[in-house]
mmCIF file of C-alpha atoms in Angstrom:
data_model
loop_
_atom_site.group_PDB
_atom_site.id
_atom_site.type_symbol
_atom_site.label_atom_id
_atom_site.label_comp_id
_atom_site.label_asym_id
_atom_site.label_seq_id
_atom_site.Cartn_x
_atom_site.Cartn_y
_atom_site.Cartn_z
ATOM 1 C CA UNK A 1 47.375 -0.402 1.843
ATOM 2 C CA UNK A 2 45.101 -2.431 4.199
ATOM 3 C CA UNK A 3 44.350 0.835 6.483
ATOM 4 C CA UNK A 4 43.764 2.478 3.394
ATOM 5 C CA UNK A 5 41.189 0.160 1.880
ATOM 6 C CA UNK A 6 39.394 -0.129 5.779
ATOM 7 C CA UNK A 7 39.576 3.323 5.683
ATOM 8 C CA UNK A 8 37.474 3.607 2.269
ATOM 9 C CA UNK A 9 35.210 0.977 3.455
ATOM 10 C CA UNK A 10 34.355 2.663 6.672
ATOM 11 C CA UNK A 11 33.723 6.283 4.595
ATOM 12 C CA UNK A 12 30.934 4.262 2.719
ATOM 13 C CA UNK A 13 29.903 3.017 5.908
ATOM 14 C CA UNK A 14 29.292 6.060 7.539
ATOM 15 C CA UNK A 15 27.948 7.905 4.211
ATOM 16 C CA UNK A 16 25.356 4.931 4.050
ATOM 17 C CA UNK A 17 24.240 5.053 7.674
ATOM 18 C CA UNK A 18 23.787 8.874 7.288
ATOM 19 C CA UNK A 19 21.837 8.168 4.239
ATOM 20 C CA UNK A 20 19.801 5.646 6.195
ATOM 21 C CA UNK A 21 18.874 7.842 9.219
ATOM 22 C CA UNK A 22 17.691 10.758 6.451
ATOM 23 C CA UNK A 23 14.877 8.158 5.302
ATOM 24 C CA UNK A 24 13.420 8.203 8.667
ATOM 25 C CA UNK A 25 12.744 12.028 8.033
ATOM 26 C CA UNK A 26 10.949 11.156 4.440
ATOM 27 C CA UNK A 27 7.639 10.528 6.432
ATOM 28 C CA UNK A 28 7.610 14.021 7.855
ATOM 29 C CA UNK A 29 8.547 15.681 4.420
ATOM 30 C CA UNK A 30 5.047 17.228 2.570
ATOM 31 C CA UNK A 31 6.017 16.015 -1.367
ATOM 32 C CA UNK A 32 3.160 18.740 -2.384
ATOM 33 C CA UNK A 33 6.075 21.728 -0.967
ATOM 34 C CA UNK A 34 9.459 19.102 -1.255
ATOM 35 C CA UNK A 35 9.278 16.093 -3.368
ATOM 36 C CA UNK A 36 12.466 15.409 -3.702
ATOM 37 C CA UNK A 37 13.199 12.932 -0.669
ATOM 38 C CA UNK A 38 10.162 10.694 -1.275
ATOM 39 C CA UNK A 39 12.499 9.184 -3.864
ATOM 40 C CA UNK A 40 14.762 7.730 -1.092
ATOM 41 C CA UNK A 41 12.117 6.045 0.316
ATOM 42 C CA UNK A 42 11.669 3.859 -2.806
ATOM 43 C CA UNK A 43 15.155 2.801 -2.201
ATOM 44 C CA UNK A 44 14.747 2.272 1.704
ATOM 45 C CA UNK A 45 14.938 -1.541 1.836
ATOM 46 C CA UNK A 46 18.036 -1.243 0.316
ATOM 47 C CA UNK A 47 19.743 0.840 2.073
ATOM 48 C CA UNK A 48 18.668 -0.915 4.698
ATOM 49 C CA UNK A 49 20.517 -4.344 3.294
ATOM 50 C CA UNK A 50 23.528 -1.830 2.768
ATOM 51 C CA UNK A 51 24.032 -1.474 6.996
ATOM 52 C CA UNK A 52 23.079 -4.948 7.330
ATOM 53 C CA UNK A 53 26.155 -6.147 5.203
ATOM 54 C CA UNK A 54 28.539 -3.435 6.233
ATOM 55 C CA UNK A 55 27.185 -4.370 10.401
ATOM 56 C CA UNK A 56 28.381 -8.352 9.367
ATOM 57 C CA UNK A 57 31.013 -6.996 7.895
ATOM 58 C CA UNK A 58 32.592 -5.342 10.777
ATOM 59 C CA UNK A 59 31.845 -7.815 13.056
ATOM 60 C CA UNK A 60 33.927 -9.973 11.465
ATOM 61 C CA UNK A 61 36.679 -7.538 11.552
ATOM 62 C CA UNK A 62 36.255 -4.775 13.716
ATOM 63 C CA UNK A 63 33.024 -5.053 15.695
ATOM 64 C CA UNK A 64 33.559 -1.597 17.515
ATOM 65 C CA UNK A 65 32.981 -0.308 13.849
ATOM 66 C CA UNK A 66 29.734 -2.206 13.439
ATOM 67 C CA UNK A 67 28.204 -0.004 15.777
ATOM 68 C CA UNK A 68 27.851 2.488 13.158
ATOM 69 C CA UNK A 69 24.797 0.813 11.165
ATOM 70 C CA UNK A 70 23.682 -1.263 13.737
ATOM 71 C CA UNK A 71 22.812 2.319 15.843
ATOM 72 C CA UNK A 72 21.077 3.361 12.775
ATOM 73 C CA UNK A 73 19.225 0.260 12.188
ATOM 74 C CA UNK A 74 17.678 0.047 15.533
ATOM 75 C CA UNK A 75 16.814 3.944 15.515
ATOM 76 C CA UNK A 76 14.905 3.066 12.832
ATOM 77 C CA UNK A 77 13.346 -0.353 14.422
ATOM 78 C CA UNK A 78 9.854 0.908 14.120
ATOM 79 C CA UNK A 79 9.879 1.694 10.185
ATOM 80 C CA UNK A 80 11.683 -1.862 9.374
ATOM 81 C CA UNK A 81 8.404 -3.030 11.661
ATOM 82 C CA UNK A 82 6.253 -1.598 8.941
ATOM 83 C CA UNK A 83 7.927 -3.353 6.448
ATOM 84 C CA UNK A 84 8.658 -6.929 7.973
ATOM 85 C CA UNK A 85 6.739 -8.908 10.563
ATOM 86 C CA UNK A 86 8.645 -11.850 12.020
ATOM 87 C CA UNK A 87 5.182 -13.110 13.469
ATOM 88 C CA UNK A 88 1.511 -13.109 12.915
ATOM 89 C CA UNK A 89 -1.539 -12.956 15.072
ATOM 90 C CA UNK A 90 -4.392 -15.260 14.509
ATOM 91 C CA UNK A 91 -7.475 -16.428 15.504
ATOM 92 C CA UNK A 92 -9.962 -19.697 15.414
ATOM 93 C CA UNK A 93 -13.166 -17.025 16.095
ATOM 94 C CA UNK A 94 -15.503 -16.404 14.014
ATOM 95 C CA UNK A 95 -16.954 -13.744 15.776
ATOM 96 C CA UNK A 96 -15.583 -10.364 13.628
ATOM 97 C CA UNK A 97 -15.734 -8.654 10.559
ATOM 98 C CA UNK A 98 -13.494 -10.634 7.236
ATOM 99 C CA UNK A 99 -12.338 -7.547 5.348
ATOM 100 C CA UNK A 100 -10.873 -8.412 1.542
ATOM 101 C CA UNK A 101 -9.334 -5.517 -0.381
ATOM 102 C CA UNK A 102 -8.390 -5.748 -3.619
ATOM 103 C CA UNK A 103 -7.149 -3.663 -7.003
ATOM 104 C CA UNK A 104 -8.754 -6.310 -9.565
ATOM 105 C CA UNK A 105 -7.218 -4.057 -12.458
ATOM 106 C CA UNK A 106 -10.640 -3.796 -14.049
ATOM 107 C CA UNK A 107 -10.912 -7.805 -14.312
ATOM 108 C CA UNK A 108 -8.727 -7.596 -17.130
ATOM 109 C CA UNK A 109 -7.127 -11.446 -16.660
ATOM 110 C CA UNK A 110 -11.191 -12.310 -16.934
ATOM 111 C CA UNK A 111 -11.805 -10.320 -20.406
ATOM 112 C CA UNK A 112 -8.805 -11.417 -22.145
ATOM 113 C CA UNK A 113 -10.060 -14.401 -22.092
ATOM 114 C CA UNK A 114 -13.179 -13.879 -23.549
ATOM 115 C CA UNK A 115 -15.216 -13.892 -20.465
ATOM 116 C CA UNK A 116 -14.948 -17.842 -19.903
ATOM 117 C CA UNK A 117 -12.123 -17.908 -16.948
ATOM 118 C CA UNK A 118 -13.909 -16.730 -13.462
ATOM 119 C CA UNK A 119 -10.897 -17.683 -11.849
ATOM 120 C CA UNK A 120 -10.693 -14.224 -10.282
ATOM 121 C CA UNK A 121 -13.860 -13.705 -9.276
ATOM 122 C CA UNK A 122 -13.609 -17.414 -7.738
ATOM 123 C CA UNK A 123 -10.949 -16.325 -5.990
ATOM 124 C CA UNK A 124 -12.818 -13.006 -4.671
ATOM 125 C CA UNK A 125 -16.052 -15.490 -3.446
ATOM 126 C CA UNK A 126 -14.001 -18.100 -2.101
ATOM 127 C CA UNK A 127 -12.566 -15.631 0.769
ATOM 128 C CA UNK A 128 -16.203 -15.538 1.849
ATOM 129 C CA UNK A 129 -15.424 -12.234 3.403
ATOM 130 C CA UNK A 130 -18.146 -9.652 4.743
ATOM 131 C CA UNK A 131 -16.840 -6.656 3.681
ATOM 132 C CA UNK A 132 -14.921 -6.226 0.006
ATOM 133 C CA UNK A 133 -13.253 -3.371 -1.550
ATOM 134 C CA UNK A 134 -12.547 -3.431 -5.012
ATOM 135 C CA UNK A 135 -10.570 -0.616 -6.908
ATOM 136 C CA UNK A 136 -10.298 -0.460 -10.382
ATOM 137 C CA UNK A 137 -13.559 -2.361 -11.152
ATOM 138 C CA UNK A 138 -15.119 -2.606 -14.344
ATOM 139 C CA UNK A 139 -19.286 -1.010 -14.307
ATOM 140 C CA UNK A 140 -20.491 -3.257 -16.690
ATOM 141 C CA UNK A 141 -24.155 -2.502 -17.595
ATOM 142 C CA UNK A 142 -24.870 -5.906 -18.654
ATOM 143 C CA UNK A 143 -22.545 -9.137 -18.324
ATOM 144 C CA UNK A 144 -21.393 -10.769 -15.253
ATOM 145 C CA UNK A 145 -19.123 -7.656 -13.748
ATOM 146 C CA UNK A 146 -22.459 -5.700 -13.503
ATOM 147 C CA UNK A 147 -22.370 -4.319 -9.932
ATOM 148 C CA UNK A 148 -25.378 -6.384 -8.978
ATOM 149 C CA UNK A 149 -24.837 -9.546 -10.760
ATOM 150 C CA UNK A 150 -21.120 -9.911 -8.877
ATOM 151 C CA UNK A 151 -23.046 -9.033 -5.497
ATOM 152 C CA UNK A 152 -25.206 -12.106 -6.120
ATOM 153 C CA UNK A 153 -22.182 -14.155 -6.981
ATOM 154 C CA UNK A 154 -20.188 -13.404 -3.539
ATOM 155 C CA UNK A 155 -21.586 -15.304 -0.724
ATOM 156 C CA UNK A 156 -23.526 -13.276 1.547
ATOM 157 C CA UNK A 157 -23.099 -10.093 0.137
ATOM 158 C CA UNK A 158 -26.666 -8.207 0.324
ATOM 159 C CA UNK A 159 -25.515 -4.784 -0.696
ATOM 160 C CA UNK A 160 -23.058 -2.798 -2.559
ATOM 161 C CA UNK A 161 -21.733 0.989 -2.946
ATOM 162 C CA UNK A 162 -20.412 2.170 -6.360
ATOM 163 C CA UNK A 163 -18.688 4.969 -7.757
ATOM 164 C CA UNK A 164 -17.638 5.878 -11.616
ATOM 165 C CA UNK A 165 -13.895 7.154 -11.610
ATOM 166 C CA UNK A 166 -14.675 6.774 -15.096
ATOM 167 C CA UNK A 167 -17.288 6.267 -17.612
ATOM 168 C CA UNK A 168 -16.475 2.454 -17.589
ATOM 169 C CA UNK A 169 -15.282 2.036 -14.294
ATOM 170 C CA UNK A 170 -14.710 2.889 -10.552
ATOM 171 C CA UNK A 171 -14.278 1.535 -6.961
ATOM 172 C CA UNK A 172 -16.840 -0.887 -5.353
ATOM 173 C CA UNK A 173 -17.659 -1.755 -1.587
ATOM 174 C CA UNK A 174 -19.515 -5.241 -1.444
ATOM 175 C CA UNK A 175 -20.759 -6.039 2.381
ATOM 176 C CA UNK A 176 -23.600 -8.176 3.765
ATOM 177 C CA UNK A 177 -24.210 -5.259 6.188
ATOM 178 C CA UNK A 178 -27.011 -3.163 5.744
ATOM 179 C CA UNK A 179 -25.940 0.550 4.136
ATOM 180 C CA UNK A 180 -27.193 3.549 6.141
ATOM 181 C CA UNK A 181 -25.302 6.334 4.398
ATOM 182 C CA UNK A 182 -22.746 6.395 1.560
ATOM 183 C CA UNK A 183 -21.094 9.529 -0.109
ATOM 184 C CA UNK A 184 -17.595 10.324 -2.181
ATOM 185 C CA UNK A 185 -15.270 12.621 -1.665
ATOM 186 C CA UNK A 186 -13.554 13.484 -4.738
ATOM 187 C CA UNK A 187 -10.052 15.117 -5.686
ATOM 188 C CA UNK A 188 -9.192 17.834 -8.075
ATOM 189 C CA UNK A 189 -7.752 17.268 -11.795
ATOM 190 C CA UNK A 190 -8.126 13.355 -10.981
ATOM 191 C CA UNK A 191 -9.978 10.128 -11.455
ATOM 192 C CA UNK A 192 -8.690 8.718 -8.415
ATOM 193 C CA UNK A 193 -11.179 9.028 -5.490
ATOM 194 C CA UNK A 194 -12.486 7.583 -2.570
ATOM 195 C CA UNK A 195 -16.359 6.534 -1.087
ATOM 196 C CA UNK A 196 -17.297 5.653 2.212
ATOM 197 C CA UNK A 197 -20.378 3.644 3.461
ATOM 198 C CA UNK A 198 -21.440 4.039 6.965
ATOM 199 C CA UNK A 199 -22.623 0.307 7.660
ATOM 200 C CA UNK A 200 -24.808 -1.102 10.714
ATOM 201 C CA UNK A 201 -22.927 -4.012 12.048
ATOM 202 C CA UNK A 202 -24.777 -5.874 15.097
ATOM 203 C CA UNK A 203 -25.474 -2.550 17.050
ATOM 204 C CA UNK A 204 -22.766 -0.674 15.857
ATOM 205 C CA UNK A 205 -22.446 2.307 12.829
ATOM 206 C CA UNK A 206 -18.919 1.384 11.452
ATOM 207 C CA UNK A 207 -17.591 3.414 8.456
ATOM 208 C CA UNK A 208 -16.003 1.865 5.869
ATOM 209 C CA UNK A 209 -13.853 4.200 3.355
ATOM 210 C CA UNK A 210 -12.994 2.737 0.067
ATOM 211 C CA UNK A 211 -9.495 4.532 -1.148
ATOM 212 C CA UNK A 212 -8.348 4.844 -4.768
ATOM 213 C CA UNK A 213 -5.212 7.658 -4.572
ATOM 214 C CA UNK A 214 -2.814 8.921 -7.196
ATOM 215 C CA UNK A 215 -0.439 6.187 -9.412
ATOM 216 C CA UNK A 216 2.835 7.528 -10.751
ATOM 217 C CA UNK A 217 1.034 6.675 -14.188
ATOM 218 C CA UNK A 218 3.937 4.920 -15.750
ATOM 219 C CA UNK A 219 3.601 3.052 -19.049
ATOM 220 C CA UNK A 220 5.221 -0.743 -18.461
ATOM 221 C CA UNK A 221 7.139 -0.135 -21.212
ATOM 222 C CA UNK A 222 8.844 2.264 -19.657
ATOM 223 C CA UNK A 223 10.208 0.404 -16.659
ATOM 224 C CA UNK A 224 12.835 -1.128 -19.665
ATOM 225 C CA UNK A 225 15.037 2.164 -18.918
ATOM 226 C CA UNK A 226 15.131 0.804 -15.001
ATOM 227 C CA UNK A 227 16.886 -2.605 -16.835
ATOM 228 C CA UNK A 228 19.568 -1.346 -19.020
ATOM 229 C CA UNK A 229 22.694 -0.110 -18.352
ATOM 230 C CA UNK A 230 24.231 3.521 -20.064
ATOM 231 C CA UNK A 231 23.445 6.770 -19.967
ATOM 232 C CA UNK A 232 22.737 7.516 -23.657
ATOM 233 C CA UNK A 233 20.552 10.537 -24.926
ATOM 234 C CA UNK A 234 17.184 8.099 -25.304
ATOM 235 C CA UNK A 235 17.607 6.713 -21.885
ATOM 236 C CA UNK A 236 18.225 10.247 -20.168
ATOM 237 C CA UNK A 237 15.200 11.334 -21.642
ATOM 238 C CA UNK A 238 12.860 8.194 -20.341
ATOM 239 C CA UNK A 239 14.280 8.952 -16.835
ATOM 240 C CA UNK A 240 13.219 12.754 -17.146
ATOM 241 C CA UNK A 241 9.964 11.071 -18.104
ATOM 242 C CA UNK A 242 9.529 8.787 -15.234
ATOM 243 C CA UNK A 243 10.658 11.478 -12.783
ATOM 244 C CA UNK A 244 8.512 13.853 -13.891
ATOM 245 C CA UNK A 245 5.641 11.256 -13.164
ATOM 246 C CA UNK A 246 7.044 10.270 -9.632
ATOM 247 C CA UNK A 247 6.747 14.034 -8.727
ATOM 248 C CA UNK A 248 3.067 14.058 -10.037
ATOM 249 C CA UNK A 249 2.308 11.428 -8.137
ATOM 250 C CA UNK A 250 4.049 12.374 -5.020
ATOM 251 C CA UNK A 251 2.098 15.945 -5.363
ATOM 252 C CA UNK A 252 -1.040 14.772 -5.992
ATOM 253 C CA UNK A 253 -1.271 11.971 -2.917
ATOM 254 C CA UNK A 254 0.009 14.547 -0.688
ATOM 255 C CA UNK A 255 -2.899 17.014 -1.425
ATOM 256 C CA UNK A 256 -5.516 13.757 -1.805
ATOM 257 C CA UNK A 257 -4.337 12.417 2.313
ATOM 258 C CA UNK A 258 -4.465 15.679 3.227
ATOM 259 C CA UNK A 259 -8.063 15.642 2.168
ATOM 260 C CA UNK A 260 -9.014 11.972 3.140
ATOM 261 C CA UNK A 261 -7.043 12.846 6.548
ATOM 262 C CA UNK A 262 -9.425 15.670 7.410
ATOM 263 C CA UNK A 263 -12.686 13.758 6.276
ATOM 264 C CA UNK A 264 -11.405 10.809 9.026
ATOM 265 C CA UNK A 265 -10.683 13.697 11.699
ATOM 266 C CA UNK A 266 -14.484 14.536 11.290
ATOM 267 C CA UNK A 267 -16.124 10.593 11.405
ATOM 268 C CA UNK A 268 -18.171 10.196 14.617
ATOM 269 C CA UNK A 269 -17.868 5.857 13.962
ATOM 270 C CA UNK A 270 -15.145 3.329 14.088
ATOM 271 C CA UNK A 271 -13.072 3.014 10.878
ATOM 272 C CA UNK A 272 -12.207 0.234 8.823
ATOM 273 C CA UNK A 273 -9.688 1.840 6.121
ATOM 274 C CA UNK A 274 -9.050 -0.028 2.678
ATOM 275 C CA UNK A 275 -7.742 0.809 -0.990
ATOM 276 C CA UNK A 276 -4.969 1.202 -3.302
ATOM 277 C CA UNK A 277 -2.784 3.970 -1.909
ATOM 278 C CA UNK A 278 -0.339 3.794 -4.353
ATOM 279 C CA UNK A 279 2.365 4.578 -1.473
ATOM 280 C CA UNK A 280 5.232 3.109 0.537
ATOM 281 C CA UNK A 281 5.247 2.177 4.278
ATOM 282 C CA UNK A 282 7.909 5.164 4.661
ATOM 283 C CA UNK A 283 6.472 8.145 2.964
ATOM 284 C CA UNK A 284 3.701 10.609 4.237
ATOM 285 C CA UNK A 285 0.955 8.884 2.860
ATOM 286 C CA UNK A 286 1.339 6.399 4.838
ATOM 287 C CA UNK A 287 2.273 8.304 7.852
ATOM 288 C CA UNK A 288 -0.516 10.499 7.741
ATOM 289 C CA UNK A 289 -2.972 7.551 7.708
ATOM 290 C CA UNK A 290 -1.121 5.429 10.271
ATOM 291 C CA UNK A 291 -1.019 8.107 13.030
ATOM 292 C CA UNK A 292 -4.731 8.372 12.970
ATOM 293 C CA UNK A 293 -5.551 4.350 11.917
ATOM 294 C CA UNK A 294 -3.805 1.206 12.898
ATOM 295 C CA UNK A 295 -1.989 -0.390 10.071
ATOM 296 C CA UNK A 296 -3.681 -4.785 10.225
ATOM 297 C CA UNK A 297 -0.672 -5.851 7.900
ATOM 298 C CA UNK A 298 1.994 -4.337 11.405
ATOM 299 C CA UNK A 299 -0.988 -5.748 14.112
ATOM 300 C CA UNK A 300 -1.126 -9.167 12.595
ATOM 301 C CA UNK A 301 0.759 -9.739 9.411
ATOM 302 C CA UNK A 302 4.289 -12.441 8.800
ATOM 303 C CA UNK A 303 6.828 -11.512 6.084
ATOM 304 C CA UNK A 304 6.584 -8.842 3.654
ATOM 305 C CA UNK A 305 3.310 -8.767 2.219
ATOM 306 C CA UNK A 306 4.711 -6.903 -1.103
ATOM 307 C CA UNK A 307 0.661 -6.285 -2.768
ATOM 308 C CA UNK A 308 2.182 -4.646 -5.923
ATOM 309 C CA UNK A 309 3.524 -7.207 -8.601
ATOM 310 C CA UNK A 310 5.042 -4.278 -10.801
ATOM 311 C CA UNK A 311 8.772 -3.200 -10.886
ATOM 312 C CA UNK A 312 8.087 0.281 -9.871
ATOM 313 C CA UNK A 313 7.271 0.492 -6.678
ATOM 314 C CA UNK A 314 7.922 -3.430 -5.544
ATOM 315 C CA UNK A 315 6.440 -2.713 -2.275
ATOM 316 C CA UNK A 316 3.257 -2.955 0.127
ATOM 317 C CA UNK A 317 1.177 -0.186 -1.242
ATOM 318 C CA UNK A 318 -2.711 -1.528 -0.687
ATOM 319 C CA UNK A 319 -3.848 -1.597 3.354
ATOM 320 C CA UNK A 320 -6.361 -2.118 5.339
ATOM 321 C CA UNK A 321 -6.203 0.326 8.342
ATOM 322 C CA UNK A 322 -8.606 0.406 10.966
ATOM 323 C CA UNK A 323 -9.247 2.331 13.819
ATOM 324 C CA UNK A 324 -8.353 1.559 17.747
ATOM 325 C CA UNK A 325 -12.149 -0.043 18.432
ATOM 326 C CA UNK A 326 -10.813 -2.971 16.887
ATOM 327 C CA UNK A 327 -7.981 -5.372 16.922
ATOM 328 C CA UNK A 328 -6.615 -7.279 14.007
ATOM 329 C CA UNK A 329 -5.741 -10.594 13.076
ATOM 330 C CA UNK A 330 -5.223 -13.082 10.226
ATOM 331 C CA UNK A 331 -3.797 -10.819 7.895
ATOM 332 C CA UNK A 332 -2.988 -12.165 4.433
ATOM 333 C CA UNK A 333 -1.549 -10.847 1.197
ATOM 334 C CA UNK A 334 -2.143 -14.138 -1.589
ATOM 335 C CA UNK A 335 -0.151 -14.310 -4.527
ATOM 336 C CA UNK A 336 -2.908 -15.091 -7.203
ATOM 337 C CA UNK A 337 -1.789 -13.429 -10.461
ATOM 338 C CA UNK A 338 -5.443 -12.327 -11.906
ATOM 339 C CA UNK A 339 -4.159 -8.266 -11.254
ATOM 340 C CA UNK A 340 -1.059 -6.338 -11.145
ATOM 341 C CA UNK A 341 -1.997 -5.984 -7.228
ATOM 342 C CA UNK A 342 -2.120 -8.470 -5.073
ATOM 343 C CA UNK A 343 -5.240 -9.394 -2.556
ATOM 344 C CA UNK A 344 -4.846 -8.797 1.036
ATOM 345 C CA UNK A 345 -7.648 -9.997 3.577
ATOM 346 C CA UNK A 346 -7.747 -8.956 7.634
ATOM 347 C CA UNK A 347 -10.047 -10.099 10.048
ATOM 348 C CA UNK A 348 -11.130 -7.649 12.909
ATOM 349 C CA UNK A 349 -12.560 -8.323 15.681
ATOM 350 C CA UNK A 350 -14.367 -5.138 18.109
ATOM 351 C CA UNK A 351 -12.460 -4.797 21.585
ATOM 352 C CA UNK A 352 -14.744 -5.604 24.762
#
């Protein structure tokens, strides 16, 4: 009985390993021609707790077998790296460029409250940083959240970029570096988007892009289904629902990096890379971006940095990338709850 229950055991083992090395692949997969794996990678972290517990596991009983995940787990070293930092890198300088990015969800924790609580905006000045990105902002005419009224209110801001994803409301880069060029590029079928500002910093012409790419769209109502246990008629239906939306969203990002991938290829300045990209460390969003840009959060970050306080996906899916003319450090992600993202802030500093 004991052989036979090791023996079951060590099946899962090996099943969940396998399914662990197949997640490395995701990255390489195009969702716009096979969507299909990019939902393993929103279970990645825990598969990845899976081989940790069977590796202890085995160790404790039969160490040759723990060999199994612990080979898989170190294959995949450099994707767990994109996910956890055990250190940081800092610095006391202040000679570099703060960069603050940040989906304010259209300042929504500010309006409900009958436009009395700045807290967020607070928050956004306090950071003091030289460049901001803002997604989902709200292009007030009038009122505070006017473009120009919130440029006076950050310190040191002289100049702002500005785009409408909608009739009410759009990205917004905020810098105290003089603009020499700006432009958009836009995506099919879509109010996502992205705008880039071409900024003179000291001597330099530094581009700055601005990203806003595809959500899954999912009502929060929705995520109830995730909760519940059964598989009754109602419930099968949400999760047709919510798949349905995954695979728009996984079809749509892949076409919109494909896009903002070939617009980078072209751009004779450094990069500095922000937005909302509404995508996972392993998936080809991200691995489209990171093998042109270098990712601040893996340069400089400590922890997890999870930027997304929803249930669906719970993971790091707003960056600041930059390219290899500079080097990172600092990196934050700060849990203020003004948005349903989460502010992250870098500080870069050019290479000699």
């Amino acid at each position: 009985m004991r052989r036979l229950i090791r023996h079951i055991f060590l099946i899962a083992n090996i099943f969940i390993a396998l399914l662990l090395l197949f997640t490395y692949l995701i990255p390489e997969v195009n969702p716009g021609k096979f969507w299909i794996p990019s939902l393993l990678g929103l279970v990645y972290p825990y598969v990845l707790a899976a081989n940790v517990v069977f590796a202890i596991f085995w160790i404790a009983l039969h160490w040759q077998y723990s060999l199994i995940s612990l080979g898989c787990i170190l294959f995949g070293v450099n994707t767990f790296f994109n996910y956890f930092q055990f250190f940081g890198r800092s610095t006391k300088s202040d000679e570099g460029i703060a960069v603050l990015n940040y989906n304010v969800h259209y300042f929504y924790s500010y309006l409900d409250k009958g436009k009395k609580d700045k807290a967020i905006l607070d928050y956004i000045a306090a950071q003091k940083a030289d460049i901001i990105c803002l997604q989902e902002t709200k292009l007030q005419k009038e009122g505070l959240l006017n473009p120009v009224k919130l440029k006076a209110y950050f310190p040191g801001i002289l100049h702002c970029q500005l785009a409408h994803q909608s009739q009410w409301g759009g990205p917004v880069t905020f810098t105290k570096f003089p603009i020499l060029n700006m432009g958009e590029i836009r995506f099919d079928n879509t109010d996502n988007m992205v705008i880039y500002s071409d900024l003179l910093i000291k001597k330099d012409t530094v581009r700055v892009y601005n990203c806003h790419l595809q959500s899954y769209g999912i009502d929060v109502r929705q995520y109830s289904v995730i909760d519940t246990l059964g598989f009754e008629g109602k419930k099968i239906d949400q999760m047709k629902k919510i798949g349905a939306k995954l695979k728009h969203g996984f079809r749509r990002r892949s076409t919109q990096v494909d896009k903002l991938v070939k617009h980078i290829e072209k751009c004779p300045y450094p990069i500095i890379l922000c937005g909302d990209f509404n995508d996972i460390p392993i998936s080809y969003t991200y691995n489209e971006i990171s093998s042109l840009l270098k990712d601040s959060f893996v340069e400089s970050g400590k922890g997890v940095s999870s930027t997304y306080r929803g249930k669906l996906p719970s993971y790091r899916i707003d960056y600041i990338f930059h390219s290899k003319e500079f080097k990172a450090y600092n990196y934050s992600c700060t849990d203020v709850k003004f948005s349903d993202h989460l502010p992250i802030k870098t500080f870069l500093v050019k290479k000699k």
